[in-house]
Amino acid sequence: MHSPTIIVLAAILAALVTTVLYVVWYFNKSIPGLRWWTLSFLCASVFCTHLLVRERLPEVASVVLTQTVIALAAYFCFLGSRLYVGRSLPFHGYAVAAIAAVVGVSVYFTLEHSHTGIRFALSGLVAGVYFIGTATTLAHGGVRKVPARYLFSVLVGAHGLFVLLRPLAFRLATADSNGLGVPNARLIDQLSQYVVLESTVALVMMAFGILMLTNEHITTELRHLAEVDPLTSVFNRRAFLTLLEKAISQAERTRQSLPVLVLDLDHFKKINDTWGHGGGDDVLRQFVLLANRCLRKEDVMGRLGGEEFAIFLPNADGPGAQAVAERLRTLVQAQPVQSGPQSIALTVSIGVALCVRGDSADAVLKRADTAMYLAKQNGRNRVEVAETPLFV
């Protein structure tokens, strides 16, 4: 292996990856953490380029630049991982203090007591810690659900561990193995080439890992758009019917009851005509917020279309479902919707049906829908319970 050639290759790859990540971030700025990962690879590009011209720089300037960009690359990678998993950014003062301390000590062991080994060990201290921190941050969510995170975590964690342990390898290589105090120069040269090669491979693999995380985020967003109503953030009709079918199968296997509610906002067309579509949208969003206050975490709500919603309540019985419906109806009536300066009165009609053996999602929804229309006919702002059909 020819180390200068590998360094040139690493510099080119780092620049290409930085450019690609910047372009992806520029057109997808909503992807969390991508900006920090782009800055991390920018620091890696600076470091690789510096290795090609370091002979022309003063030694102390080269040391300061090396220690700074290596530490910043790892720290920015850590920041990107925290944002990606939805965590807040840490206080930057601790990182600044740590990097400043490493740079200061490195300068001391350059100007006062020149010691390449100590500077080399320091270069991996902050970087190794932050790379391992990145790995532990991303290793959450379940391998089956988010495999890309775990793959990237393994790659970054392995690189961080290598960065922390590589000074030990050089220490062993320079040990007095023959009693003459002569270091094994051939082994040191091989280790140096291996370090450069590992860093280059890690650079490429981490770039692929970040692109996989970017794809994971975009895929998740597309799935979310396909399943969730964009106005109210509850499941859309198709996703709700799919979940209801699964819940019906689960209820049959466990012999548990499964109530289904169909809800329709009263006089919604009049609300739209009076307050405009903006007022109607505010009413829909407010209704969902009120409904969520009456539901458990396991309860599922969907928007069937327009002002019509549906809810199913796993492991609940008929009386319990009726009580939930009454509580929601009362809450909606008591909480007028604030849309700008105006207050919009709102009521809801609710039909309740209980799943029976052999039911399909469409069948139980039809019975609940019939009960809801009965509530409309009986004066609105009320709850009606559908008769449970007999089965053999």
Short mmCIF file of C-alpha atoms in Angstrom, two decimals:
data_model
loop_
_atom_site.label_atom_id
_atom_site.label_comp_id
_atom_site.label_asym_id
_atom_site.label_seq_id
_atom_site.Cartn_x
_atom_site.Cartn_y
_atom_site.Cartn_z
CA MET A 1 0.00 0.00 0.00
CA HIS A 2 1.18 3.50 -0.81
CA SER A 3 0.05 5.87 1.95
CA PRO A 4 0.20 9.13 -0.10
CA THR A 5 -2.01 7.53 -2.74
CA ILE A 6 -4.51 6.44 -0.10
CA ILE A 7 -4.51 9.95 1.39
CA VAL A 8 -5.21 11.49 -2.01
CA LEU A 9 -8.03 8.99 -2.53
CA ALA A 10 -9.42 9.79 0.93
CA ALA A 11 -9.32 13.53 0.23
CA ILE A 12 -11.21 13.06 -3.04
CA LEU A 13 -13.79 10.79 -1.43
CA ALA A 14 -14.29 13.15 1.50
CA ALA A 15 -14.84 16.08 -0.85
CA LEU A 16 -17.30 14.10 -2.98
CA VAL A 17 -19.25 12.88 0.06
CA THR A 18 -19.37 16.40 1.50
CA THR A 19 -20.72 17.72 -1.79
CA VAL A 20 -23.35 14.98 -2.05
CA LEU A 21 -24.51 15.46 1.54
CA TYR A 22 -24.69 19.22 1.06
CA VAL A 23 -26.84 18.84 -2.05
CA VAL A 24 -29.14 16.35 -0.28
CA TRP A 25 -29.42 18.68 2.72
CA TYR A 26 -30.03 21.74 0.52
CA PHE A 27 -33.07 20.13 -1.08
CA ASN A 28 -34.21 18.25 2.06
CA LYS A 29 -33.57 20.60 4.95
CA SER A 30 -36.23 18.90 7.06
CA ILE A 31 -34.05 15.80 7.51
CA PRO A 32 -32.85 16.07 11.13
CA GLY A 33 -29.12 15.96 11.71
CA LEU A 34 -28.11 16.05 8.05
CA ARG A 35 -26.62 19.56 8.29
CA TRP A 36 -24.34 18.51 11.15
CA TRP A 37 -23.28 15.36 9.30
CA THR A 38 -22.42 17.49 6.28
CA LEU A 39 -20.25 19.71 8.49
CA SER A 40 -18.63 16.58 9.94
CA PHE A 41 -17.56 15.41 6.49
CA LEU A 42 -16.44 18.93 5.63
CA CYS A 43 -14.03 18.72 8.60
CA ALA A 44 -12.88 15.33 7.33
CA SER A 45 -12.23 16.89 3.91
CA VAL A 46 -10.18 19.66 5.50
CA PHE A 47 -8.16 17.11 7.46
CA CYS A 48 -7.44 14.94 4.40
CA THR A 49 -6.43 17.97 2.36
CA HIS A 50 -4.22 19.15 5.21
CA LEU A 51 -2.36 15.82 5.19
CA LEU A 52 -1.32 16.51 1.60
CA VAL A 53 0.16 19.95 2.35
CA ARG A 54 1.23 19.68 5.98
CA GLU A 55 4.92 19.67 5.08
CA ARG A 56 4.49 23.26 3.92
CA LEU A 57 2.88 24.44 7.16
CA PRO A 58 4.57 25.36 10.44
CA GLU A 59 4.45 22.38 12.80
CA VAL A 60 2.41 24.11 15.48
CA ALA A 61 -0.17 25.31 12.93
CA SER A 62 -0.42 21.79 11.55
CA VAL A 63 -0.95 20.36 15.04
CA VAL A 64 -3.65 22.88 15.94
CA LEU A 65 -5.49 22.31 12.67
CA THR A 66 -5.28 18.52 12.96
CA GLN A 67 -6.53 18.32 16.52
CA THR A 68 -9.32 20.82 15.89
CA VAL A 69 -10.83 19.35 12.72
CA ILE A 70 -10.60 15.73 13.94
CA ALA A 71 -12.42 16.59 17.16
CA LEU A 72 -15.00 18.75 15.37
CA ALA A 73 -15.72 16.02 12.81
CA ALA A 74 -16.56 13.57 15.60
CA TYR A 75 -18.53 16.16 17.59
CA PHE A 76 -20.61 17.23 14.59
CA CYS A 77 -21.34 13.57 13.86
CA PHE A 78 -22.56 13.20 17.45
CA LEU A 79 -24.78 16.28 17.16
CA GLY A 80 -26.31 14.93 13.96
CA SER A 81 -27.16 11.63 15.64
CA ARG A 82 -28.90 13.36 18.53
CA LEU A 83 -31.07 15.46 16.25
CA TYR A 84 -31.87 12.45 14.07
CA VAL A 85 -33.35 10.48 16.97
CA GLY A 86 -35.26 13.51 18.23
CA ARG A 87 -33.03 14.57 21.13
CA SER A 88 -32.00 18.11 21.92
CA LEU A 89 -28.49 19.40 21.30
CA PRO A 90 -26.16 19.37 24.32
CA PHE A 91 -24.47 22.42 25.78
CA HIS A 92 -21.63 23.20 23.36
CA GLY A 93 -19.43 24.68 26.07
CA TYR A 94 -18.28 21.26 27.28
CA ALA A 95 -17.15 20.24 23.80
CA VAL A 96 -15.40 23.57 23.25
CA ALA A 97 -13.57 23.19 26.56
CA ALA A 98 -12.54 19.61 25.76
CA ILE A 99 -11.29 20.50 22.28
CA ALA A 100 -9.45 23.56 23.58
CA ALA A 101 -7.78 21.45 26.28
CA VAL A 102 -6.64 18.86 23.74
CA VAL A 103 -5.31 21.56 21.40
CA GLY A 104 -3.53 23.34 24.27
CA VAL A 105 -1.84 20.16 25.52
CA SER A 106 -0.87 19.22 21.97
CA VAL A 107 0.73 22.63 21.44
CA TYR A 108 2.65 22.16 24.69
CA PHE A 109 3.98 18.79 23.48
CA THR A 110 4.97 20.46 20.24
CA LEU A 111 6.76 23.58 21.43
CA GLU A 112 8.01 22.71 24.92
CA HIS A 113 8.44 18.94 24.96
CA SER A 114 8.03 17.54 21.47
CA HIS A 115 6.31 14.17 21.74
CA THR A 116 4.56 12.79 18.67
CA GLY A 117 3.10 9.81 20.54
CA ILE A 118 1.22 11.94 23.05
CA ARG A 119 -0.15 14.19 20.29
CA PHE A 120 -1.28 11.10 18.38
CA ALA A 121 -3.05 9.71 21.45
CA LEU A 122 -4.74 13.05 22.12
CA SER A 123 -6.01 13.24 18.52
CA GLY A 124 -8.11 10.14 19.10
CA LEU A 125 -9.30 10.91 22.62
CA VAL A 126 -12.11 13.37 21.93
CA ALA A 127 -12.92 11.86 18.53
CA GLY A 128 -13.17 8.32 19.88
CA VAL A 129 -15.45 9.34 22.74
CA TYR A 130 -17.82 11.25 20.47
CA PHE A 131 -17.92 8.49 17.83
CA ILE A 132 -18.85 5.96 20.50
CA GLY A 133 -21.41 8.46 21.82
CA THR A 134 -22.87 8.62 18.31
CA ALA A 135 -23.13 4.82 18.23
CA THR A 136 -24.94 4.58 21.57
CA THR A 137 -27.28 7.43 20.61
CA LEU A 138 -28.43 5.77 17.40
CA ALA A 139 -28.77 2.23 18.77
CA HIS A 140 -32.42 2.67 19.77
CA GLY A 141 -35.76 1.88 18.21
CA GLY A 142 -35.43 -1.84 17.44
CA VAL A 143 -33.29 -3.57 14.82
CA ARG A 144 -36.30 -4.76 12.81
CA LYS A 145 -37.93 -1.34 12.72
CA VAL A 146 -34.84 0.79 12.03
CA PRO A 147 -32.01 -1.50 10.83
CA ALA A 148 -30.10 1.37 9.19
CA ARG A 149 -29.57 3.02 12.56
CA TYR A 150 -27.99 -0.09 14.04
CA LEU A 151 -25.77 -0.67 11.03
CA PHE A 152 -24.53 2.91 11.19
CA SER A 153 -24.13 2.54 14.95
CA VAL A 154 -21.91 -0.52 14.51
CA LEU A 155 -19.77 1.24 11.90
CA VAL A 156 -19.28 4.40 13.93
CA GLY A 157 -18.79 2.52 17.20
CA ALA A 158 -16.13 0.26 15.67
CA HIS A 159 -14.30 3.27 14.24
CA GLY A 160 -14.49 5.10 17.57
CA LEU A 161 -13.11 2.09 19.41
CA PHE A 162 -10.29 1.75 16.89
CA VAL A 163 -9.43 5.45 17.22
CA LEU A 164 -9.20 5.08 21.00
CA LEU A 165 -7.09 1.91 20.89
CA ARG A 166 -4.72 2.66 18.01
CA PRO A 167 -2.17 4.50 20.23
CA LEU A 168 -1.86 1.24 22.18
CA ALA A 169 -1.01 -0.62 18.99
CA PHE A 170 1.75 1.89 18.19
CA ARG A 171 2.94 1.65 21.77
CA LEU A 172 3.36 -2.10 21.41
CA ALA A 173 5.08 -1.66 18.05
CA THR A 174 7.65 0.74 19.52
CA ALA A 175 8.30 -1.40 22.57
CA ASP A 176 11.82 -2.72 23.14
CA SER A 177 11.33 -6.24 21.83
CA ASN A 178 15.01 -7.17 21.46
CA GLY A 179 16.57 -5.45 24.44
CA LEU A 180 18.44 -2.99 22.25
CA GLY A 181 15.89 -0.18 22.47
CA VAL A 182 15.33 -0.27 18.72
CA PRO A 183 11.68 0.16 17.63
CA ASN A 184 10.30 -2.12 14.95
CA ALA A 185 10.29 0.41 12.08
CA ARG A 186 8.74 -2.01 9.59
CA LEU A 187 5.82 -2.75 11.91
CA ILE A 188 5.29 0.96 12.62
CA ASP A 189 5.16 1.67 8.89
CA GLN A 190 2.62 -1.12 8.38
CA LEU A 191 0.48 0.17 11.23
CA SER A 192 0.59 3.69 9.80
CA GLN A 193 -0.63 2.41 6.46
CA TYR A 194 -3.36 0.40 8.18
CA VAL A 195 -4.52 3.48 10.12
CA VAL A 196 -4.81 5.48 6.90
CA LEU A 197 -6.64 2.60 5.18
CA GLU A 198 -9.06 2.12 8.10
CA SER A 199 -9.85 5.82 8.18
CA THR A 200 -10.56 5.81 4.45
CA VAL A 201 -12.82 2.75 4.68
CA ALA A 202 -14.58 4.24 7.70
CA LEU A 203 -15.11 7.47 5.76
CA VAL A 204 -16.81 5.63 2.90
CA MET A 205 -18.88 3.33 5.13
CA MET A 206 -20.07 6.19 7.32
CA ALA A 207 -21.08 8.11 4.20
CA PHE A 208 -23.17 5.16 3.05
CA GLY A 209 -24.59 4.91 6.57
CA ILE A 210 -25.70 8.54 6.56
CA LEU A 211 -27.30 8.11 3.14
CA MET A 212 -29.15 5.04 4.47
CA LEU A 213 -30.43 7.08 7.42
CA THR A 214 -31.52 9.80 5.01
CA ASN A 215 -33.42 7.21 2.98
CA GLU A 216 -34.93 5.79 6.19
CA HIS A 217 -36.22 9.22 7.18
CA ILE A 218 -37.68 9.96 3.75
CA THR A 219 -39.33 6.53 3.61
CA THR A 220 -40.83 7.05 7.05
CA GLU A 221 -42.16 10.45 6.02
CA LEU A 222 -43.72 9.01 2.86
CA ARG A 223 -45.33 6.22 4.87
CA HIS A 224 -46.63 8.80 7.31
CA LEU A 225 -48.12 10.85 4.46
CA ALA A 226 -49.73 7.71 3.05
CA GLU A 227 -51.33 6.71 6.36
CA VAL A 228 -52.10 9.96 8.19
CA ASP A 229 -54.61 12.69 7.43
CA PRO A 230 -52.48 15.84 6.97
CA LEU A 231 -55.03 18.21 8.52
CA THR A 232 -55.87 16.37 11.74
CA SER A 233 -52.86 14.02 12.09
CA VAL A 234 -55.10 10.98 12.69
CA PHE A 235 -55.15 7.91 10.44
CA ASN A 236 -56.79 8.31 7.05
CA ARG A 237 -59.62 6.01 5.94
CA ARG A 238 -57.43 3.37 4.28
CA ALA A 239 -54.99 3.08 7.18
CA PHE A 240 -57.81 3.04 9.74
CA LEU A 241 -59.64 0.21 7.94
CA THR A 242 -56.41 -1.81 7.80
CA LEU A 243 -55.82 -1.35 11.52
CA LEU A 244 -59.45 -2.14 12.29
CA GLU A 245 -59.25 -5.42 10.37
CA LYS A 246 -56.18 -6.40 12.39
CA ALA A 247 -57.88 -5.38 15.64
CA ILE A 248 -60.94 -7.49 14.76
CA SER A 249 -58.74 -10.54 14.11
CA GLN A 250 -56.91 -9.96 17.39
CA ALA A 251 -60.20 -9.60 19.29
CA GLU A 252 -61.51 -12.87 17.84
CA ARG A 253 -58.33 -14.73 18.80
CA THR A 254 -58.38 -13.42 22.38
CA ARG A 255 -62.19 -13.52 22.68
CA GLN A 256 -62.26 -9.84 23.63
CA SER A 257 -64.94 -7.36 22.63
CA LEU A 258 -64.14 -4.52 20.27
CA PRO A 259 -66.44 -1.46 20.21
CA VAL A 260 -66.38 0.88 17.22
CA LEU A 261 -67.58 4.49 17.22
CA VAL A 262 -68.57 6.54 14.19
CA LEU A 263 -68.72 10.28 14.84
CA ASP A 264 -70.06 13.09 12.67
CA LEU A 265 -69.82 16.80 13.48
CA ASP A 266 -73.25 18.43 13.48
CA HIS A 267 -74.06 21.19 10.96
CA PHE A 268 -70.51 21.19 9.60
CA LYS A 269 -71.59 22.55 6.21
CA LYS A 270 -73.15 25.52 7.97
CA ILE A 271 -69.90 26.09 9.86
CA ASN A 272 -67.97 26.13 6.58
CA ASP A 273 -70.49 28.47 4.96
CA THR A 274 -70.47 30.84 7.95
CA TRP A 275 -66.84 30.85 9.02
CA GLY A 276 -65.10 29.75 5.86
CA HIS A 277 -62.91 26.73 5.28
CA GLY A 278 -60.32 28.11 7.70
CA GLY A 279 -62.88 28.01 10.47
CA GLY A 280 -63.90 24.50 9.39
CA ASP A 281 -60.29 23.33 9.55
CA ASP A 282 -59.94 24.80 13.04
CA VAL A 283 -63.07 22.93 14.11
CA LEU A 284 -61.72 19.60 12.79
CA ARG A 285 -58.38 20.04 14.53
CA GLN A 286 -60.02 21.10 17.80
CA PHE A 287 -62.35 18.13 17.70
CA VAL A 288 -59.44 15.71 17.34
CA LEU A 289 -57.67 17.34 20.29
CA LEU A 290 -60.77 16.95 22.44
CA ALA A 291 -61.24 13.36 21.33
CA ASN A 292 -57.67 12.46 22.27
CA ARG A 293 -58.34 13.72 25.79
CA CYS A 294 -61.04 11.05 26.14
CA LEU A 295 -59.05 8.16 24.65
CA ARG A 296 -56.40 5.76 25.89
CA LYS A 297 -53.06 5.23 24.20
CA GLU A 298 -54.24 1.95 22.66
CA ASP A 299 -57.42 3.47 21.19
CA VAL A 300 -57.22 4.25 17.46
CA MET A 301 -58.89 7.15 15.68
CA GLY A 302 -59.26 7.80 11.96
CA ARG A 303 -60.84 10.32 9.65
CA LEU A 304 -63.20 8.57 7.25
CA GLY A 305 -63.79 11.69 5.18
CA GLY A 306 -65.03 15.25 5.54
CA GLU A 307 -66.35 15.73 9.08
CA GLU A 308 -66.79 12.00 9.77
CA PHE A 309 -64.45 10.14 12.12
CA ALA A 310 -64.23 6.63 13.58
CA ILE A 311 -62.65 5.19 16.71
CA PHE A 312 -62.14 1.62 17.90
CA LEU A 313 -61.48 0.76 21.52
CA PRO A 314 -59.49 -2.46 22.05
CA ASN A 315 -60.35 -4.47 25.18
CA ALA A 316 -63.36 -2.32 26.00
CA ASP A 317 -66.98 -3.45 26.36
CA GLY A 318 -70.24 -1.91 25.17
CA PRO A 319 -71.07 0.09 28.31
CA GLY A 320 -67.48 1.35 28.48
CA ALA A 321 -67.62 2.49 24.86
CA GLN A 322 -70.95 4.23 25.45
CA ALA A 323 -69.45 6.02 28.46
CA VAL A 324 -66.48 7.18 26.35
CA ALA A 325 -68.85 8.43 23.65
CA GLU A 326 -70.98 10.35 26.16
CA ARG A 327 -67.91 11.89 27.75
CA LEU A 328 -66.64 13.01 24.35
CA ARG A 329 -70.04 14.37 23.31
CA THR A 330 -70.27 16.40 26.54
CA LEU A 331 -66.75 17.72 26.21
CA VAL A 332 -67.27 18.83 22.61
CA GLN A 333 -70.49 20.63 23.51
CA ALA A 334 -68.82 22.39 26.43
CA GLN A 335 -65.74 23.54 24.47
CA PRO A 336 -66.56 26.04 21.67
CA VAL A 337 -63.84 26.26 19.06
CA GLN A 338 -61.74 29.43 18.95
CA SER A 339 -61.02 30.34 15.34
CA GLY A 340 -59.32 33.70 15.38
CA PRO A 341 -61.50 36.20 17.28
CA GLN A 342 -64.70 34.17 16.86
CA SER A 343 -66.03 31.32 18.99
CA ILE A 344 -67.75 28.48 17.11
CA ALA A 345 -70.25 26.27 18.94
CA LEU A 346 -69.87 22.58 18.10
CA THR A 347 -71.73 19.35 18.80
CA VAL A 348 -71.23 15.78 17.60
CA SER A 349 -73.48 12.81 16.90
CA ILE A 350 -72.04 9.39 17.72
CA GLY A 351 -73.01 5.85 16.82
CA VAL A 352 -71.61 2.88 18.75
CA ALA A 353 -71.43 -0.71 17.50
CA LEU A 354 -69.89 -3.86 18.93
CA CYS A 355 -67.97 -6.32 16.77
CA VAL A 356 -69.31 -9.87 16.61
CA ARG A 357 -67.73 -13.08 15.39
CA GLY A 358 -67.13 -13.04 11.66
CA ASP A 359 -67.45 -9.26 11.39
CA SER A 360 -65.48 -7.32 8.80
CA ALA A 361 -64.36 -3.75 9.21
CA ASP A 362 -66.93 -2.57 6.68
CA ALA A 363 -69.75 -4.46 8.40
CA VAL A 364 -69.17 -3.08 11.90
CA LEU A 365 -68.58 0.43 10.53
CA LYS A 366 -71.87 0.20 8.65
CA ARG A 367 -73.75 -0.65 11.85
CA ALA A 368 -72.05 2.17 13.76
CA ASP A 369 -72.76 4.52 10.87
CA THR A 370 -76.44 3.56 10.95
CA ALA A 371 -76.55 4.27 14.68
CA MET A 372 -74.87 7.63 14.06
CA TYR A 373 -77.53 8.60 11.50
CA LEU A 374 -80.18 7.56 14.02
CA ALA A 375 -78.59 10.03 16.44
CA LYS A 376 -78.88 12.69 13.72
CA GLN A 377 -82.56 11.86 13.17
CA ASN A 378 -83.26 12.00 16.90
CA GLY A 379 -82.04 15.58 17.21
CA ARG A 380 -78.24 15.42 16.93
CA ASN A 381 -75.76 15.93 19.78
CA ARG A 382 -76.46 12.47 21.15
CA VAL A 383 -75.15 8.91 21.30
CA GLU A 384 -76.99 5.92 19.84
CA VAL A 385 -75.96 2.28 20.25
CA ALA A 386 -76.49 -0.18 17.40
CA GLU A 387 -78.16 -3.49 18.13
CA THR A 388 -75.68 -6.35 18.18
CA PRO A 389 -76.68 -8.97 15.58
CA LEU A 390 -77.06 -12.57 16.66
CA PHE A 391 -74.68 -15.15 15.36
CA VAL A 392 -74.43 -18.92 15.57
#
